[in-house]
Amino acid sequence: MTLRLTVHGSRWRNHLRSVLEQTPGLVPVAKGNGYGFTIGRLARRADWLGTDALAVGTYAELSEVASRFSGDLLVLTPWRPYEPALDPALTRRVIHTVSRPSDLGDLLARQPGARVVLERMTSMRRHGLSAPDLWSLAGAARARARLEGVAIHLPIASTGSAAPGANLAEARALMDDVIGAGITTVWVSHLTAAEIATLRQQYADLTIRPRVGTGLWLGDRGALQGSAVVQDVHELGRGERFGYRRRSALRSGHLLVASGGTAHGLGLAAPTGAGTLRARAATAARGGLDAVGVVRSPYFLDGQQLTFAEPPHMQASMLLLPHGARVPEVGERIDVRVRYTTTTFDEIVVD
Ligand SMILES: *Cc1c(COP(=O)(O)O)cnc(C)c1O
C-alpha cells in the first residue's frame, strides 16, 4: 500500500528559490497537511530557504515546526482565550494574530509583552478588526505588546466573481487604515507579484510581508507527481458482480485495484475538469457501466483517466479499465492527479 508523491528535487528547489527572489519579505506558510508534503518537511525547507519567519495555521502546529525552522513563527488563526498556554520556550519566537478587541488584553494578561499582529477585517469576512478598532488597539499594542504589524487576508482573486484588480483596490483602502493606525508592516496574502509591486511603489514606507503557501510549494506542478501502485487486476465477465455494492459489469473487461482511498483524502470527485453529461456518457461507454453513478477517478493509465468501479475504500480504490486498454501488471505504478491540499501521501520520495 503506497500512495506516493515524487518530488523532482532540483526542479522544486529551483522553483522555491525563484519565488523567494521574486517575493521580497516572503513568509512561507506551512499548515494543514503541509500542502501534501507534511508540515515538518516544509519547515525544514523554509529554514533552507532562509526566510526570517514561517507561518503556521494553528497553535497545535507549532510543535511540528519549532525544532525544524529557526526563525519567527506566525500563527495565522487568531488567538482566542480558549487556546492552551504556549510552550514557554516559544514565547519569544511566536507572533500571535489578534482579531478582536477583547483578545489583546486577555492575551497580554497571560503573556505580557507578547508579539502580535493585528488582523484587519477584509471582504473575506472571516476574522478581523474594524478600522476604528484597529486604530484604538494599535495604541494599546504599542504600549503593552510588541506590535509586529497588521495582517490582511484577501480572497483568492482568480476565483469567484471578484473583478481583476479587486484585491489591489481593496488592499489600497486597507493600507490607508494601516498607515492611519501608524503601523509600518503589513502581512498580506493572495496578492499577485504585480499587485505587491504596485503597493510597494505607492506605499514606499510600508514593509510588505507576503504570506504564500500554494504558489510557493505547489507553484510548479511539473515538479510533482503522484502515483499509486496496482495491487490487483481481475478479469471481469459480462454480468459478473463486484465490489461492496455488488454492481454488475455491463460488458466484459478488467477490474483494477490500486492503492489510495478515503484515508488518503481521495474523494469521489475528480480533481479537475468539468464532468459534462456528454463526457460522462462517453466514459460510461468506455467503462461499460451505465451512466448513473459513473465517476471519473484521479487515476490515469497510459495518460487515460480511469473511472471508479465504486466509491473509494479506506485505503484502496476499485477502478474499471477502459475497453481495449493495456492491462497493467501487479506492482506497476500508475499516475494519480490529486489535490495536494487534501491528500495525505504514504510516502514522499525526493529524486
Ligand atoms: C492559508 C493562508 C495563507 C496561504 O494561502 P495560499 O493560498 O496557500 O497561498 C495566507 N494567509 C492566511 C491567513 C492563510 O490562512
PDB file of N, CA, C and O and ligand atoms in Angstrom, residues 29 31 35 57 76-77 119 126 152-153 156 188-190 211-216 341, ligand 1:
ATOM      1  N   VAL A  29       4.111  29.619   4.156  1.00  0.00           N
ATOM      2  CA  VAL A  29       3.029  29.113   5.001  1.00  0.00           C
ATOM      3  C   VAL A  29       3.095  27.588   5.003  1.00  0.00           C
ATOM      4  O   VAL A  29       3.115  26.953   3.946  1.00  0.00           O
ATOM      5  N   LYS A  31       0.940  24.613   6.774  1.00  0.00           N
ATOM      6  CA  LYS A  31      -0.214  24.322   7.638  1.00  0.00           C
ATOM      7  C   LYS A  31      -0.970  23.112   7.108  1.00  0.00           C
ATOM      8  O   LYS A  31      -0.711  22.640   5.994  1.00  0.00           O
ATOM      9  N   TYR A  35       0.384  20.950   2.537  1.00  0.00           N
ATOM     10  CA  TYR A  35       0.229  21.018   1.073  1.00  0.00           C
ATOM     11  C   TYR A  35       0.639  19.690   0.410  1.00  0.00           C
ATOM     12  O   TYR A  35       1.126  19.678  -0.715  1.00  0.00           O
ATOM     13  N   GLY A  57      -0.770  27.408  10.544  1.00  0.00           N
ATOM     14  CA  GLY A  57      -2.197  27.701  10.624  1.00  0.00           C
ATOM     15  C   GLY A  57      -2.683  27.823  12.053  1.00  0.00           C
ATOM     16  O   GLY A  57      -3.445  28.730  12.375  1.00  0.00           O
ATOM     17  N   LEU A  76      -1.448  31.918  12.081  1.00  0.00           N
ATOM     18  CA  LEU A  76      -2.445  32.607  11.256  1.00  0.00           C
ATOM     19  C   LEU A  76      -3.823  32.653  11.908  1.00  0.00           C
ATOM     20  O   LEU A  76      -4.553  33.623  11.766  1.00  0.00           O
ATOM     21  N   THR A  77      -4.200  31.573  12.600  1.00  0.00           N
ATOM     22  CA  THR A  77      -5.501  31.576  13.269  1.00  0.00           C
ATOM     23  C   THR A  77      -5.445  32.541  14.441  1.00  0.00           C
ATOM     24  O   THR A  77      -4.544  32.452  15.272  1.00  0.00           O
ATOM     25  N   GLU A 119      -5.128  41.816  13.110  1.00  0.00           N
ATOM     26  CA  GLU A 119      -5.761  41.469  11.835  1.00  0.00           C
ATOM     27  C   GLU A 119      -6.908  42.424  11.539  1.00  0.00           C
ATOM     28  O   GLU A 119      -7.780  42.652  12.366  1.00  0.00           O
ATOM     29  N   ARG A 126     -13.849  36.836   7.402  1.00  0.00           N
ATOM     30  CA  ARG A 126     -13.565  35.676   8.247  1.00  0.00           C
ATOM     31  C   ARG A 126     -13.233  36.139   9.657  1.00  0.00           C
ATOM     32  O   ARG A 126     -13.978  35.892  10.579  1.00  0.00           O
ATOM     33  N   ILE A 152      -3.656  41.294   6.698  1.00  0.00           N
ATOM     34  CA  ILE A 152      -4.878  41.316   5.888  1.00  0.00           C
ATOM     35  C   ILE A 152      -4.917  40.086   4.991  1.00  0.00           C
ATOM     36  O   ILE A 152      -3.971  39.765   4.296  1.00  0.00           O
ATOM     37  N   HIS A 153      -6.029  39.391   5.081  1.00  0.00           N
ATOM     38  CA  HIS A 153      -6.214  38.135   4.357  1.00  0.00           C
ATOM     39  C   HIS A 153      -7.275  38.368   3.295  1.00  0.00           C
ATOM     40  O   HIS A 153      -8.446  38.554   3.600  1.00  0.00           O
ATOM     41  N   ILE A 156      -9.170  34.838  -2.778  1.00  0.00           N
ATOM     42  CA  ILE A 156      -8.325  34.392  -3.888  1.00  0.00           C
ATOM     43  C   ILE A 156      -8.879  35.039  -5.149  1.00  0.00           C
ATOM     44  O   ILE A 156     -10.015  34.802  -5.534  1.00  0.00           O
ATOM     45  N   VAL A 188       0.375  40.253   4.172  1.00  0.00           N
ATOM     46  CA  VAL A 188      -0.725  40.128   3.216  1.00  0.00           C
ATOM     47  C   VAL A 188      -0.754  38.723   2.611  1.00  0.00           C
ATOM     48  O   VAL A 188       0.238  37.998   2.650  1.00  0.00           O
ATOM     49  N   SER A 189      -1.910  38.359   2.048  1.00  0.00           N
ATOM     50  CA  SER A 189      -1.974  37.112   1.281  1.00  0.00           C
ATOM     51  C   SER A 189      -2.814  37.311   0.044  1.00  0.00           C
ATOM     52  O   SER A 189      -3.636  38.223  -0.027  1.00  0.00           O
ATOM     53  N   HIS A 190      -2.559  36.453  -0.937  1.00  0.00           N
ATOM     54  CA  HIS A 190      -3.342  36.395  -2.169  1.00  0.00           C
ATOM     55  C   HIS A 190      -3.282  37.661  -3.012  1.00  0.00           C
ATOM     56  O   HIS A 190      -4.257  38.022  -3.660  1.00  0.00           O
ATOM     57  N   ARG A 211       2.428  36.389   2.619  1.00  0.00           N
ATOM     58  CA  ARG A 211       2.339  35.021   3.163  1.00  0.00           C
ATOM     59  C   ARG A 211       1.899  34.118   2.025  1.00  0.00           C
ATOM     60  O   ARG A 211       0.821  34.293   1.472  1.00  0.00           O
ATOM     61  N   VAL A 212       2.735  33.163   1.667  1.00  0.00           N
ATOM     62  CA  VAL A 212       2.445  32.344   0.486  1.00  0.00           C
ATOM     63  C   VAL A 212       2.582  30.856   0.801  1.00  0.00           C
ATOM     64  O   VAL A 212       3.610  30.423   1.339  1.00  0.00           O
ATOM     65  N   GLY A 213       1.548  30.116   0.457  1.00  0.00           N
ATOM     66  CA  GLY A 213       1.602  28.658   0.588  1.00  0.00           C
ATOM     67  C   GLY A 213       1.551  28.010  -0.785  1.00  0.00           C
ATOM     68  O   GLY A 213       2.565  27.582  -1.348  1.00  0.00           O
ATOM     69  N   THR A 214       0.361  27.990  -1.361  1.00  0.00           N
ATOM     70  CA  THR A 214       0.129  27.294  -2.630  1.00  0.00           C
ATOM     71  C   THR A 214       1.106  27.704  -3.739  1.00  0.00           C
ATOM     72  O   THR A 214       1.708  26.848  -4.391  1.00  0.00           O
ATOM     73  N   GLY A 215       1.264  29.006  -3.933  1.00  0.00           N
ATOM     74  CA  GLY A 215       2.123  29.476  -5.026  1.00  0.00           C
ATOM     75  C   GLY A 215       3.584  29.119  -4.817  1.00  0.00           C
ATOM     76  O   GLY A 215       4.363  29.040  -5.775  1.00  0.00           O
ATOM     77  N   LEU A 216       3.963  28.917  -3.573  1.00  0.00           N
ATOM     78  CA  LEU A 216       5.339  28.546  -3.274  1.00  0.00           C
ATOM     79  C   LEU A 216       5.522  27.034  -3.404  1.00  0.00           C
ATOM     80  O   LEU A 216       6.222  26.555  -4.298  1.00  0.00           O
ATOM     81  N   THR A 341      -3.638  19.725  -1.461  1.00  0.00           N
ATOM     82  CA  THR A 341      -4.023  20.263  -0.151  1.00  0.00           C
ATOM     83  C   THR A 341      -5.008  19.363   0.591  1.00  0.00           C
ATOM     84  O   THR A 341      -5.331  19.642   1.742  1.00  0.00           O
TER      85      THR A 341
HETATM   86  C1  LIG B   1      -3.565  29.593   4.160  1.00  0.00           C
HETATM   87  C2  LIG B   1      -3.306  31.029   4.328  1.00  0.00           C
HETATM   88  C3  LIG B   1      -2.391  31.687   3.500  1.00  0.00           C
HETATM   89  C4  LIG B   1      -1.695  30.976   2.362  1.00  0.00           C
HETATM   90  O1  LIG B   1      -2.653  30.698   1.377  1.00  0.00           O
HETATM   91  P1  LIG B   1      -2.236  30.021  -0.022  1.00  0.00           P
HETATM   92  O2  LIG B   1      -3.451  30.196  -0.852  1.00  0.00           O
HETATM   93  O3  LIG B   1      -1.942  28.596   0.258  1.00  0.00           O
HETATM   94  O4  LIG B   1      -1.054  30.769  -0.529  1.00  0.00           O
HETATM   95  C5  LIG B   1      -2.141  33.024   3.732  1.00  0.00           C
HETATM   96  N1  LIG B   1      -2.755  33.681   4.731  1.00  0.00           N
HETATM   97  C6  LIG B   1      -3.651  33.082   5.544  1.00  0.00           C
HETATM   98  C7  LIG B   1      -4.297  33.864   6.642  1.00  0.00           C
HETATM   99  C8  LIG B   1      -3.961  31.752   5.372  1.00  0.00           C
HETATM  100  O5  LIG B   1      -4.847  31.151   6.190  1.00  0.00           O
END
